[in-house]
Each structure stands twice: as C-alpha cells, then as structure tokens.
PDB file of C-alpha atoms and ligand atoms in Angstrom:
ATOM      1  CA  MET A  74      47.048 -17.060  18.603  1.00  0.00           C
ATOM      2  CA  GLY A  75      44.794 -18.609  15.978  1.00  0.00           C
ATOM      3  CA  GLU A  76      42.896 -21.792  16.656  1.00  0.00           C
ATOM      4  CA  ASN A  77      43.775 -23.319  13.313  1.00  0.00           C
ATOM      5  CA  ASN A  78      46.604 -22.513  11.008  1.00  0.00           C
ATOM      6  CA  SER A  79      44.810 -23.291   7.830  1.00  0.00           C
ATOM      7  CA  MET A  80      41.946 -21.470   6.257  1.00  0.00           C
ATOM      8  CA  GLN A  81      40.606 -22.311   2.839  1.00  0.00           C
ATOM      9  CA  ILE A  82      39.937 -19.311   0.623  1.00  0.00           C
ATOM     10  CA  PHE A  83      37.567 -19.621  -2.331  1.00  0.00           C
ATOM     11  CA  LYS A  84      36.516 -17.210  -5.042  1.00  0.00           C
ATOM     12  CA  HIS A  85      34.454 -19.724  -6.976  1.00  0.00           C
ATOM     13  CA  ILE A  86      31.190 -21.389  -5.990  1.00  0.00           C
ATOM     14  CA  THR A  87      31.949 -24.899  -7.302  1.00  0.00           C
ATOM     15  CA  GLU A  88      35.212 -25.171  -5.343  1.00  0.00           C
ATOM     16  CA  LEU A  89      33.573 -23.860  -2.188  1.00  0.00           C
ATOM     17  CA  GLN A  90      30.781 -26.409  -2.557  1.00  0.00           C
ATOM     18  CA  GLN A  91      33.204 -29.301  -3.102  1.00  0.00           C
ATOM     19  CA  SER A  92      34.951 -28.403   0.133  1.00  0.00           C
ATOM     20  CA  LEU A  93      31.705 -28.023   2.107  1.00  0.00           C
ATOM     21  CA  ALA A  94      30.401 -31.355   0.773  1.00  0.00           C
ATOM     22  CA  GLN A  95      33.397 -33.073   2.371  1.00  0.00           C
ATOM     23  CA  TYR A  96      32.639 -31.521   5.751  1.00  0.00           C
ATOM     24  CA  ARG A  97      29.007 -32.498   5.410  1.00  0.00           C
ATOM     25  CA  VAL A  98      29.726 -36.196   4.786  1.00  0.00           C
ATOM     26  CA  GLN A  99      31.835 -36.100   7.933  1.00  0.00           C
ATOM     27  CA  GLY A 100      28.684 -35.012   9.780  1.00  0.00           C
ATOM     28  CA  LYS A 101      30.092 -31.562  10.630  1.00  0.00           C
ATOM     29  CA  THR A 102      27.744 -28.651  11.330  1.00  0.00           C
ATOM     30  CA  ILE A 103      28.245 -25.515   9.249  1.00  0.00           C
ATOM     31  CA  GLY A 104      27.839 -21.946  10.503  1.00  0.00           C
ATOM     32  CA  TYR A 105      27.766 -19.006   8.170  1.00  0.00           C
ATOM     33  CA  VAL A 106      28.721 -15.374   8.851  1.00  0.00           C
ATOM     34  CA  PRO A 107      27.911 -13.007   5.936  1.00  0.00           C
ATOM     35  CA  THR A 108      29.831  -9.709   5.854  1.00  0.00           C
ATOM     36  CA  MET A 109      30.912  -6.945   3.536  1.00  0.00           C
ATOM     37  CA  GLY A 110      34.418  -7.061   4.990  1.00  0.00           C
ATOM     38  CA  PHE A 111      36.627  -4.337   6.464  1.00  0.00           C
ATOM     39  CA  LEU A 112      36.320  -6.477   9.550  1.00  0.00           C
ATOM     40  CA  HIS A 113      36.053  -5.018  13.030  1.00  0.00           C
ATOM     41  CA  GLU A 114      35.274  -6.310  16.510  1.00  0.00           C
ATOM     42  CA  GLY A 115      31.548  -6.595  15.658  1.00  0.00           C
ATOM     43  CA  HIS A 116      32.254  -9.052  12.836  1.00  0.00           C
ATOM     44  CA  LEU A 117      34.813 -10.905  14.975  1.00  0.00           C
ATOM     45  CA  THR A 118      32.200 -11.381  17.689  1.00  0.00           C
ATOM     46  CA  LEU A 119      29.880 -13.032  15.146  1.00  0.00           C
ATOM     47  CA  ILE A 120      32.745 -15.341  14.175  1.00  0.00           C
ATOM     48  CA  LYS A 121      33.421 -16.150  17.856  1.00  0.00           C
ATOM     49  CA  GLU A 122      29.739 -17.001  18.389  1.00  0.00           C
ATOM     50  CA  ALA A 123      29.860 -19.236  15.317  1.00  0.00           C
ATOM     51  CA  LYS A 124      33.025 -20.980  16.586  1.00  0.00           C
ATOM     52  CA  LYS A 125      31.216 -21.752  19.853  1.00  0.00           C
ATOM     53  CA  THR A 126      28.169 -23.155  18.054  1.00  0.00           C
ATOM     54  CA  VAL A 127      29.320 -25.133  15.009  1.00  0.00           C
ATOM     55  CA  ASP A 128      32.159 -27.308  13.700  1.00  0.00           C
ATOM     56  CA  ILE A 129      32.937 -25.374  10.516  1.00  0.00           C
ATOM     57  CA  VAL A 130      32.729 -21.590  10.190  1.00  0.00           C
ATOM     58  CA  VAL A 131      32.225 -20.090   6.737  1.00  0.00           C
ATOM     59  CA  LEU A 132      32.796 -16.343   6.399  1.00  0.00           C
ATOM     60  CA  SER A 133      31.803 -14.463   3.260  1.00  0.00           C
ATOM     61  CA  ILE A 134      33.263 -11.112   2.320  1.00  0.00           C
ATOM     62  CA  TYR A 135      31.312  -9.506  -0.480  1.00  0.00           C
ATOM     63  CA  VAL A 136      30.202  -5.914  -1.022  1.00  0.00           C
ATOM     64  CA  ASN A 137      26.861  -6.590  -2.676  1.00  0.00           C
ATOM     65  CA  PRO A 138      26.020  -3.931  -5.286  1.00  0.00           C
ATOM     66  CA  THR A 139      22.284  -4.654  -5.364  1.00  0.00           C
ATOM     67  CA  GLN A 140      21.769  -3.505  -1.782  1.00  0.00           C
ATOM     68  CA  PHE A 141      23.213  -0.046  -2.465  1.00  0.00           C
ATOM     69  CA  GLY A 142      21.092   2.746  -3.939  1.00  0.00           C
ATOM     70  CA  PRO A 143      22.374   4.847  -6.856  1.00  0.00           C
ATOM     71  CA  ASN A 144      23.421   7.697  -4.538  1.00  0.00           C
ATOM     72  CA  GLU A 145      24.874   5.478  -1.828  1.00  0.00           C
ATOM     73  CA  ASP A 146      28.457   4.583  -0.990  1.00  0.00           C
ATOM     74  CA  PHE A 147      29.071   1.350  -2.953  1.00  0.00           C
ATOM     75  CA  ASP A 148      32.232   2.695  -4.644  1.00  0.00           C
ATOM     76  CA  SER A 149      33.664   4.293  -1.523  1.00  0.00           C
ATOM     77  CA  TYR A 150      32.688   1.465   0.866  1.00  0.00           C
ATOM     78  CA  PRO A 151      35.922   0.616   2.755  1.00  0.00           C
ATOM     79  CA  ARG A 152      37.657  -2.564   1.581  1.00  0.00           C
ATOM     80  CA  HIS A 153      40.856  -4.288   2.790  1.00  0.00           C
ATOM     81  CA  ILE A 154      40.801  -7.954   1.852  1.00  0.00           C
ATOM     82  CA  GLU A 155      44.411  -8.763   2.848  1.00  0.00           C
ATOM     83  CA  ARG A 156      43.893  -7.493   6.383  1.00  0.00           C
ATOM     84  CA  ASP A 157      40.494  -9.234   6.558  1.00  0.00           C
ATOM     85  CA  GLN A 158      42.123 -12.539   5.568  1.00  0.00           C
ATOM     86  CA  GLU A 159      44.634 -12.235   8.420  1.00  0.00           C
ATOM     87  CA  LEU A 160      41.912 -11.425  10.957  1.00  0.00           C
ATOM     88  CA  ALA A 161      39.727 -14.290   9.742  1.00  0.00           C
ATOM     89  CA  LEU A 162      42.646 -16.732  10.028  1.00  0.00           C
ATOM     90  CA  GLU A 163      43.436 -15.491  13.548  1.00  0.00           C
ATOM     91  CA  GLN A 164      39.805 -16.044  14.583  1.00  0.00           C
ATOM     92  CA  GLY A 165      39.861 -19.613  13.334  1.00  0.00           C
ATOM     93  CA  VAL A 166      37.586 -19.176  10.317  1.00  0.00           C
ATOM     94  CA  ASP A 167      37.669 -22.444   8.371  1.00  0.00           C
ATOM     95  CA  VAL A 168      36.447 -21.261   4.988  1.00  0.00           C
ATOM     96  CA  LEU A 169      36.562 -17.758   3.537  1.00  0.00           C
ATOM     97  CA  PHE A 170      34.395 -17.083   0.499  1.00  0.00           C
ATOM     98  CA  HIS A 171      35.291 -13.939  -1.431  1.00  0.00           C
ATOM     99  CA  PRO A 172      33.469 -14.054  -4.753  1.00  0.00           C
ATOM    100  CA  SER A 173      33.358 -11.537  -7.597  1.00  0.00           C
ATOM    101  CA  THR A 174      30.159  -9.949  -8.833  1.00  0.00           C
ATOM    102  CA  ASP A 175      30.368 -11.985 -12.072  1.00  0.00           C
ATOM    103  CA  GLU A 176      30.347 -15.094  -9.887  1.00  0.00           C
ATOM    104  CA  MET A 177      27.398 -13.963  -7.756  1.00  0.00           C
ATOM    105  CA  TYR A 178      25.264 -12.393 -10.506  1.00  0.00           C
ATOM    106  CA  PRO A 179      25.835 -14.523 -13.638  1.00  0.00           C
ATOM    107  CA  THR A 180      22.377 -13.671 -14.958  1.00  0.00           C
ATOM    108  CA  GLU A 181      22.464 -10.048 -13.826  1.00  0.00           C
ATOM    109  CA  SER A 182      18.907  -8.917 -13.083  1.00  0.00           C
ATOM    110  CA  MET A 183      16.956 -11.904 -14.385  1.00  0.00           C
ATOM    111  CA  MET A 184      15.281 -12.473 -11.004  1.00  0.00           C
ATOM    112  CA  SER A 185      15.298 -11.038  -7.533  1.00  0.00           C
ATOM    113  CA  VAL A 186      13.561 -11.282  -4.186  1.00  0.00           C
ATOM    114  CA  ILE A 187      11.067  -8.622  -3.155  1.00  0.00           C
ATOM    115  CA  VAL A 188      10.509  -8.099   0.553  1.00  0.00           C
ATOM    116  CA  ASN A 189       6.930  -7.072   1.330  1.00  0.00           C
ATOM    117  CA  GLU A 190       6.884  -6.780   5.097  1.00  0.00           C
ATOM    118  CA  ARG A 191       9.140  -5.261   7.753  1.00  0.00           C
ATOM    119  CA  VAL A 192      10.583  -2.808   5.197  1.00  0.00           C
ATOM    120  CA  ASP A 193       8.192   0.151   5.247  1.00  0.00           C
ATOM    121  CA  GLN A 194       9.868   1.687   8.321  1.00  0.00           C
ATOM    122  CA  LEU A 195      13.415   2.541   9.465  1.00  0.00           C
ATOM    123  CA  CYS A 196      16.165   1.934   6.869  1.00  0.00           C
ATOM    124  CA  GLY A 197      13.752   0.243   4.451  1.00  0.00           C
ATOM    125  CA  LYS A 198      11.808   3.488   4.157  1.00  0.00           C
ATOM    126  CA  SER A 199      14.764   5.682   3.195  1.00  0.00           C
ATOM    127  CA  ARG A 200      16.798   3.018   1.365  1.00  0.00           C
ATOM    128  CA  THR A 201      14.308   1.868  -1.278  1.00  0.00           C
ATOM    129  CA  GLY A 202      15.141  -1.611  -2.535  1.00  0.00           C
ATOM    130  CA  HIS A 203      17.949  -2.111  -0.005  1.00  0.00           C
ATOM    131  CA  PHE A 204      16.367  -5.133   1.650  1.00  0.00           C
ATOM    132  CA  ASP A 205      15.376  -6.624  -1.719  1.00  0.00           C
ATOM    133  CA  GLY A 206      19.102  -6.592  -2.515  1.00  0.00           C
ATOM    134  CA  VAL A 207      19.969  -8.065   0.893  1.00  0.00           C
ATOM    135  CA  ALA A 208      17.350 -10.825   0.540  1.00  0.00           C
ATOM    136  CA  THR A 209      18.415 -11.622  -3.034  1.00  0.00           C
ATOM    137  CA  ILE A 210      22.090 -12.041  -2.178  1.00  0.00           C
ATOM    138  CA  LEU A 211      21.230 -14.066   0.947  1.00  0.00           C
ATOM    139  CA  VAL A 212      19.068 -16.481  -1.063  1.00  0.00           C
ATOM    140  CA  LYS A 213      22.115 -17.037  -3.269  1.00  0.00           C
ATOM    141  CA  PHE A 214      24.488 -17.503  -0.306  1.00  0.00           C
ATOM    142  CA  PHE A 215      22.045 -19.736   1.596  1.00  0.00           C
ATOM    143  CA  ASN A 216      21.565 -21.940  -1.485  1.00  0.00           C
ATOM    144  CA  ILE A 217      25.294 -22.126  -2.170  1.00  0.00           C
ATOM    145  CA  ILE A 218      26.427 -22.791   1.412  1.00  0.00           C
ATOM    146  CA  SER A 219      23.391 -24.564   2.963  1.00  0.00           C
ATOM    147  CA  PRO A 220      24.475 -23.623   6.482  1.00  0.00           C
ATOM    148  CA  ASP A 221      22.909 -25.085   9.606  1.00  0.00           C
ATOM    149  CA  TYR A 222      23.248 -21.752  11.430  1.00  0.00           C
ATOM    150  CA  VAL A 223      23.606 -18.119  10.325  1.00  0.00           C
ATOM    151  CA  PHE A 224      24.892 -15.301  12.514  1.00  0.00           C
ATOM    152  CA  PHE A 225      23.730 -11.689  12.191  1.00  0.00           C
ATOM    153  CA  GLY A 226      24.397  -8.608  14.328  1.00  0.00           C
ATOM    154  CA  MET A 227      21.589  -6.786  16.106  1.00  0.00           C
ATOM    155  CA  LYS A 228      23.300  -3.538  15.070  1.00  0.00           C
ATOM    156  CA  ASP A 229      21.288  -4.141  11.882  1.00  0.00           C
ATOM    157  CA  ALA A 230      18.111  -5.125  13.724  1.00  0.00           C
ATOM    158  CA  GLN A 231      15.854  -4.578  10.723  1.00  0.00           C
ATOM    159  CA  GLN A 232      18.099  -6.913   8.710  1.00  0.00           C
ATOM    160  CA  VAL A 233      17.672  -9.567  11.421  1.00  0.00           C
ATOM    161  CA  ALA A 234      13.874  -9.107  11.175  1.00  0.00           C
ATOM    162  CA  VAL A 235      14.017  -9.462   7.369  1.00  0.00           C
ATOM    163  CA  VAL A 236      16.288 -12.526   7.510  1.00  0.00           C
ATOM    164  CA  ASP A 237      13.917 -14.104  10.017  1.00  0.00           C
ATOM    165  CA  GLY A 238      11.115 -13.564   7.459  1.00  0.00           C
ATOM    166  CA  LEU A 239      13.284 -14.852   4.597  1.00  0.00           C
ATOM    167  CA  ILE A 240      14.095 -18.092   6.423  1.00  0.00           C
ATOM    168  CA  LYS A 241      10.425 -18.676   7.265  1.00  0.00           C
ATOM    169  CA  THR A 242       9.100 -17.682   3.824  1.00  0.00           C
ATOM    170  CA  PHE A 243      11.443 -19.927   1.833  1.00  0.00           C
ATOM    171  CA  HIS A 244      11.550 -22.764   4.407  1.00  0.00           C
ATOM    172  CA  TYR A 245      15.302 -22.728   4.855  1.00  0.00           C
ATOM    173  CA  PRO A 246      16.354 -25.293   7.468  1.00  0.00           C
ATOM    174  CA  ILE A 247      18.664 -22.690   8.989  1.00  0.00           C
ATOM    175  CA  LYS A 248      18.772 -21.427  12.567  1.00  0.00           C
ATOM    176  CA  LEU A 249      19.213 -17.661  12.863  1.00  0.00           C
ATOM    177  CA  ILE A 250      21.421 -16.493  15.730  1.00  0.00           C
ATOM    178  CA  PRO A 251      21.212 -12.742  16.479  1.00  0.00           C
ATOM    179  CA  VAL A 252      24.334 -11.316  18.172  1.00  0.00           C
ATOM    180  CA  GLN A 253      24.391  -8.260  20.439  1.00  0.00           C
ATOM    181  CA  THR A 254      25.851  -4.998  19.109  1.00  0.00           C
ATOM    182  CA  VAL A 255      29.541  -4.493  19.864  1.00  0.00           C
ATOM    183  CA  ARG A 256      30.447  -0.932  20.835  1.00  0.00           C
ATOM    184  CA  GLU A 257      33.470   1.304  21.249  1.00  0.00           C
ATOM    185  CA  VAL A 258      34.228   2.160  24.910  1.00  0.00           C
ATOM    186  CA  ASP A 259      32.351   5.453  24.486  1.00  0.00           C
ATOM    187  CA  GLY A 260      29.228   3.622  23.281  1.00  0.00           C
ATOM    188  CA  LEU A 261      29.436   4.196  19.527  1.00  0.00           C
ATOM    189  CA  ALA A 262      28.351   1.047  17.688  1.00  0.00           C
ATOM    190  CA  LYS A 263      31.305  -0.405  15.785  1.00  0.00           C
ATOM    191  CA  SER A 264      30.896  -0.058  12.046  1.00  0.00           C
ATOM    192  CA  SER A 265      33.083  -0.300   8.967  1.00  0.00           C
ATOM    193  CA  ARG A 266      31.790   3.167   8.080  1.00  0.00           C
ATOM    194  CA  ASN A 267      33.146   4.804  11.275  1.00  0.00           C
ATOM    195  CA  VAL A 268      36.472   5.419   9.490  1.00  0.00           C
ATOM    196  CA  LYS A 269      34.641   7.911   7.303  1.00  0.00           C
ATOM    197  CA  LEU A 270      33.817  10.210  10.240  1.00  0.00           C
ATOM    198  CA  THR A 271      35.691  13.482  10.697  1.00  0.00           C
ATOM    199  CA  LEU A 272      37.260  14.045  14.118  1.00  0.00           C
ATOM    200  CA  GLU A 273      34.411  16.368  15.124  1.00  0.00           C
ATOM    201  CA  GLU A 274      31.774  13.921  13.916  1.00  0.00           C
ATOM    202  CA  ARG A 275      33.497  11.061  15.743  1.00  0.00           C
ATOM    203  CA  ALA A 276      33.430  13.121  18.963  1.00  0.00           C
ATOM    204  CA  GLN A 277      29.669  13.687  18.645  1.00  0.00           C
ATOM    205  CA  ALA A 278      28.744  10.204  17.400  1.00  0.00           C
ATOM    206  CA  PRO A 279      28.548   8.459  20.834  1.00  0.00           C
ATOM    207  CA  ASN A 280      25.660  10.799  21.685  1.00  0.00           C
ATOM    208  CA  ILE A 281      23.502   8.837  19.238  1.00  0.00           C
ATOM    209  CA  TYR A 282      23.603   5.835  21.582  1.00  0.00           C
ATOM    210  CA  LYS A 283      23.160   8.148  24.593  1.00  0.00           C
ATOM    211  CA  ALA A 284      19.926   9.454  23.048  1.00  0.00           C
ATOM    212  CA  LEU A 285      18.670   5.866  22.620  1.00  0.00           C
ATOM    213  CA  GLN A 286      19.605   5.134  26.229  1.00  0.00           C
ATOM    214  CA  ASN A 287      17.674   8.208  27.373  1.00  0.00           C
ATOM    215  CA  GLY A 288      14.671   6.899  25.462  1.00  0.00           C
ATOM    216  CA  LEU A 289      15.093   3.601  27.258  1.00  0.00           C
ATOM    217  CA  VAL A 290      15.140   5.398  30.620  1.00  0.00           C
ATOM    218  CA  LEU A 291      11.730   6.917  29.792  1.00  0.00           C
ATOM    219  CA  ILE A 292      10.369   3.442  28.995  1.00  0.00           C
ATOM    220  CA  LYS A 293      11.795   2.024  32.217  1.00  0.00           C
ATOM    221  CA  ASN A 294      10.105   4.878  34.086  1.00  0.00           C
ATOM    222  CA  GLY A 295       6.770   3.770  32.672  1.00  0.00           C
ATOM    223  CA  GLU A 296       6.357   6.000  29.603  1.00  0.00           C
ATOM    224  CA  GLN A 297       4.180   4.113  27.115  1.00  0.00           C
ATOM    225  CA  ASN A 298       3.662   6.771  24.464  1.00  0.00           C
ATOM    226  CA  ALA A 299       6.024   6.130  21.540  1.00  0.00           C
ATOM    227  CA  ASN A 300       5.697   9.713  20.358  1.00  0.00           C
ATOM    228  CA  VAL A 301       6.919  11.165  23.650  1.00  0.00           C
ATOM    229  CA  ILE A 302       9.971   8.876  23.577  1.00  0.00           C
ATOM    230  CA  GLU A 303      10.729   9.707  19.931  1.00  0.00           C
ATOM    231  CA  GLN A 304      10.500  13.451  20.606  1.00  0.00           C
ATOM    232  CA  LYS A 305      12.914  13.184  23.543  1.00  0.00           C
ATOM    233  CA  MET A 306      15.449  11.276  21.422  1.00  0.00           C
ATOM    234  CA  ILE A 307      15.091  13.725  18.506  1.00  0.00           C
ATOM    235  CA  LYS A 308      15.731  16.645  20.884  1.00  0.00           C
ATOM    236  CA  ASP A 309      18.791  14.880  22.350  1.00  0.00           C
ATOM    237  CA  ILE A 310      20.267  14.187  18.916  1.00  0.00           C
ATOM    238  CA  HIS A 311      19.613  17.733  17.695  1.00  0.00           C
ATOM    239  CA  GLU A 312      21.353  19.134  20.761  1.00  0.00           C
ATOM    240  CA  ASN A 313      24.247  16.698  21.067  1.00  0.00           C
ATOM    241  CA  VAL A 314      24.923  15.610  17.481  1.00  0.00           C
ATOM    242  CA  PRO A 315      24.663  18.982  15.707  1.00  0.00           C
ATOM    243  CA  LEU A 316      26.815  17.788  12.790  1.00  0.00           C
ATOM    244  CA  GLY A 317      24.344  15.006  12.063  1.00  0.00           C
ATOM    245  CA  GLU A 318      21.128  15.126  10.094  1.00  0.00           C
ATOM    246  CA  ILE A 319      18.427  12.827  11.422  1.00  0.00           C
ATOM    247  CA  ASP A 320      17.128  10.324   8.876  1.00  0.00           C
ATOM    248  CA  TYR A 321      14.701   8.709  11.339  1.00  0.00           C
ATOM    249  CA  VAL A 322      14.051   8.224  15.031  1.00  0.00           C
ATOM    250  CA  GLN A 323      11.401   5.610  15.652  1.00  0.00           C
ATOM    251  CA  VAL A 324       9.963   3.431  18.383  1.00  0.00           C
ATOM    252  CA  LEU A 325       8.251   0.366  16.902  1.00  0.00           C
ATOM    253  CA  SER A 326       7.221  -3.163  17.778  1.00  0.00           C
ATOM    254  CA  TYR A 327       9.940  -5.764  17.100  1.00  0.00           C
ATOM    255  CA  PRO A 328      10.434  -7.781  14.924  1.00  0.00           C
ATOM    256  CA  ASP A 329       7.324  -6.860  12.912  1.00  0.00           C
ATOM    257  CA  LEU A 330       8.199  -3.130  12.965  1.00  0.00           C
ATOM    258  CA  LYS A 331       4.716  -1.746  13.357  1.00  0.00           C
ATOM    259  CA  GLU A 332       3.823   1.629  14.826  1.00  0.00           C
ATOM    260  CA  LYS A 333       2.338   1.169  18.255  1.00  0.00           C
ATOM    261  CA  ARG A 334       1.149   4.227  20.044  1.00  0.00           C
ATOM    262  CA  THR A 335       0.986   2.409  23.365  1.00  0.00           C
ATOM    263  CA  LEU A 336       4.050   0.321  23.965  1.00  0.00           C
ATOM    264  CA  SER A 337       4.147  -3.232  25.265  1.00  0.00           C
ATOM    265  CA  GLY A 338       6.003  -6.433  24.452  1.00  0.00           C
ATOM    266  CA  LYS A 339       9.195  -6.330  22.384  1.00  0.00           C
ATOM    267  CA  VAL A 340       9.998  -2.843  21.189  1.00  0.00           C
ATOM    268  CA  ILE A 341      12.830  -1.286  19.168  1.00  0.00           C
ATOM    269  CA  LEU A 342      14.186   2.234  19.635  1.00  0.00           C
ATOM    270  CA  ALA A 343      16.075   2.965  16.435  1.00  0.00           C
ATOM    271  CA  THR A 344      17.769   5.850  14.687  1.00  0.00           C
ATOM    272  CA  ALA A 345      19.788   6.693  11.598  1.00  0.00           C
ATOM    273  CA  VAL A 346      21.858   9.874  11.516  1.00  0.00           C
ATOM    274  CA  LYS A 347      23.615  11.124   8.413  1.00  0.00           C
ATOM    275  CA  MET A 348      27.076  12.568   8.811  1.00  0.00           C
ATOM    276  CA  GLN A 349      28.968  14.020   5.844  1.00  0.00           C
ATOM    277  CA  GLN A 350      30.398  10.738   4.512  1.00  0.00           C
ATOM    278  CA  ALA A 351      28.687   8.114   6.661  1.00  0.00           C
ATOM    279  CA  ARG A 352      25.171   7.283   7.721  1.00  0.00           C
ATOM    280  CA  LEU A 353      25.215   5.862  11.250  1.00  0.00           C
ATOM    281  CA  ILE A 354      22.529   3.524  12.562  1.00  0.00           C
ATOM    282  CA  ASP A 355      21.916   2.233  16.050  1.00  0.00           C
ATOM    283  CA  ASN A 356      19.137   0.700  18.105  1.00  0.00           C
ATOM    284  CA  ILE A 357      18.093  -0.814  21.404  1.00  0.00           C
ATOM    285  CA  VAL A 358      15.571  -3.654  21.621  1.00  0.00           C
ATOM    286  CA  VAL A 359      13.731  -3.950  24.927  1.00  0.00           C
ATOM    287  CA  ASP A 360      11.037  -6.248  26.253  1.00  0.00           C
ATOM    288  CA  ILE A 361       8.318  -4.310  28.089  1.00  0.00           C
ATOM    289  CA  PRO A 362       6.419  -6.601  30.465  1.00  0.00           C
ATOM    290  CA  ASN A 363       2.624  -6.396  30.186  1.00  0.00           C
ATOM    291  CA  LYS A 364       1.173  -4.607  33.165  1.00  0.00           C
TER     292      LYS A 364
HETATM  293  P1  AMP B1235      28.416  -5.681   7.364  1.00  0.00           P
HETATM  294  O1  AMP B1235      29.795  -6.103   6.975  1.00  0.00           O
HETATM  295  O2  AMP B1235      28.324  -4.275   7.847  1.00  0.00           O
HETATM  296  O3  AMP B1235      27.382  -6.054   6.330  1.00  0.00           O
HETATM  297  O4  AMP B1235      28.056  -6.556   8.638  1.00  0.00           O
HETATM  298  C1  AMP B1235      28.131  -7.957   8.607  1.00  0.00           C
HETATM  299  C2  AMP B1235      27.482  -8.499   9.850  1.00  0.00           C
HETATM  300  O5  AMP B1235      28.151  -7.971  11.001  1.00  0.00           O
HETATM  301  C3  AMP B1235      26.007  -8.098   9.990  1.00  0.00           C
HETATM  302  O6  AMP B1235      25.277  -9.192  10.528  1.00  0.00           O
HETATM  303  C4  AMP B1235      26.065  -6.964  10.959  1.00  0.00           C
HETATM  304  O7  AMP B1235      24.875  -6.778  11.693  1.00  0.00           O
HETATM  305  C5  AMP B1235      27.187  -7.400  11.881  1.00  0.00           C
HETATM  306  N1  AMP B1235      27.742  -6.246  12.588  1.00  0.00           N
HETATM  307  C6  AMP B1235      28.195  -5.082  12.056  1.00  0.00           C
HETATM  308  N2  AMP B1235      28.561  -4.231  13.027  1.00  0.00           N
HETATM  309  C7  AMP B1235      28.316  -4.870  14.201  1.00  0.00           C
HETATM  310  C8  AMP B1235      28.481  -4.523  15.572  1.00  0.00           C
HETATM  311  N3  AMP B1235      28.968  -3.336  15.946  1.00  0.00           N
HETATM  312  N4  AMP B1235      28.136  -5.430  16.506  1.00  0.00           N
HETATM  313  C9  AMP B1235      27.635  -6.637  16.156  1.00  0.00           C
HETATM  314  N5  AMP B1235      27.457  -7.028  14.883  1.00  0.00           N
HETATM  315  C10 AMP B1235      27.798  -6.159  13.911  1.00  0.00           C
END
C-alpha cells in the first residue's frame, strides 16, 4: 500500500536537521506539512499534494500550546500518535517530526511573533493571541526545516492568509500551497475535533456548510451586499443548527479580510459555530468577477 517502507521519526531538532541536510546535498526538494495530529483525510490530502510536488515530505505532529487560549481545548485535544505514525507511513511520508514542548520552547516566552494584520476578524477576533501562537511556532518550524514548499488547508483560510503574510514579512524562500477543504459525504468539513460532537450535534453539523452554500447562491444571483448574505446565513444556522451557538458569520475580502459592504473580487464566506465540546469552522472562498 505505502509508497515507501521506511519513514524516519525524529523527536529532536538536531537529528532531524542532520537527516534533512543529507537530502539537501542530494539536491532534493523538501515539502513540509504542519499538523497537530489525530490525522484524517484532510491531513492526508495535504500529504498527497506534497508527494506530488516535492521529493521529500516532512510531516510535523505537534499540539502547540501557545496557540490555545486559557479556556480552550489544549488538554482535551484528541491525540493518537501510534495511529498517526501508521497513516503517515502508509501515505509515504519520508520524515515525521514529533517534538516535545521542551524541545520547541527551550526559552519559554523569551520572544514571540505578533501578527498585526488579518487577525482582527473571524477566528482572530474571538481567539485572542491564537495567530501569534501559530506564527511563533511556524517561525520555529520554518527555521528548523527550511522547506521549499509548505502545504496548508483552506479549511483554516485565515491561517493561510496569516502564513502568506508571515512568509512575505520574514522573506522566507518558501512557496505556500493552499489545499481545498476535504469534506465528509454530507458536506461537514473534516476535522480532528469532529469526534467531540454528540450524535445530535453531528446530525446538525452539515447544515453549517449548507448555510455557506446558500450564501454563495445569493452571490451567484448577483447579491452584492455582504450584510444581506450574512443575515441569510445566520438565519439558516439558527434554524438548522439549533444546538450550535454562532461565534461569527462574516463575508469579507480575501486574503486581507476587510469588511466590504459591496462585494467584488476574492471574497470569503466564513463561520464558526460552537457546539458543546467542539467549535466548528468552515468557509467558502469565491472570486466575484467585476461587472
Ligand atoms: P490541524 O492538525 O487541525 O492543525 O491541521 C493541520 C493542517 O491540515 C492545516 O493546514 C489544516 O488547514 C489542514 N486541514 C485540517 N482539516 C482539513 C480539511 N478538512 N481539509 C483540508 N485541510 C485540512
């Protein structure tokens, strides 16, 4: 099944770097897929894209504490490293990096990255400091791995926008490849957190994507007022996801995430809905041709 029957697994930075240096002298291109593990089809699709693009695929599995708020689910975030290792091997991952927090944060909070733009809306608004944590850990990973390509899922579209800014701001010679959201057959975006849904919540959850699709239908029918589209999606979610509590429903420009009362160009329809144990996010990005 697997494309290679050997995968190197590293917990320590120096050993990982020694291995990558050997690939680099051989002229091999390196692709990097960062994850928090508990792998599902979404992650595997990123790995498949990386396999198509580069010679050597590096996967990291690390639940980064600095991107979780004090009342968020760091402790209860699902983890299953043995199963993840098997899946990674099957997909042909060449190098798996699974560091400890002592390894990643030797100086604790001596320095960090602060993200100034693209974080005042959507998840950045309700998860204060989340993207600072994401940017800080990615600076570490990018410096350690020096990949030629990085692969991120559009499920986390705001993260893609922030990583795009990070790469440009710090002049990383890295090409960012965004990968389309992978969904369950009923439309629910795959997520490690879906296992935390109750049966009733799971039954309602696909209606989150349906609400986004209904918003998209309005746009396709010529609606240009972001507020009208947001109100329609809010109504849909209230009616069809009664177990959920809306965190946000927004229609913004993409990737700069600015409010635009009249829509044109690249636009994101995005929502976050809190269930009892899981906060679900989803989005659609659409290009509206100028009339
Ligand atoms: P996570 O482990 O949740 O931090 O996700 C690691 C990477 O996988 C991120 O780039 C995510 O955007 C991506 N990802 C997560 N879920 C999906 C999905 N359903 N489809 C595509 N990419 C995903």
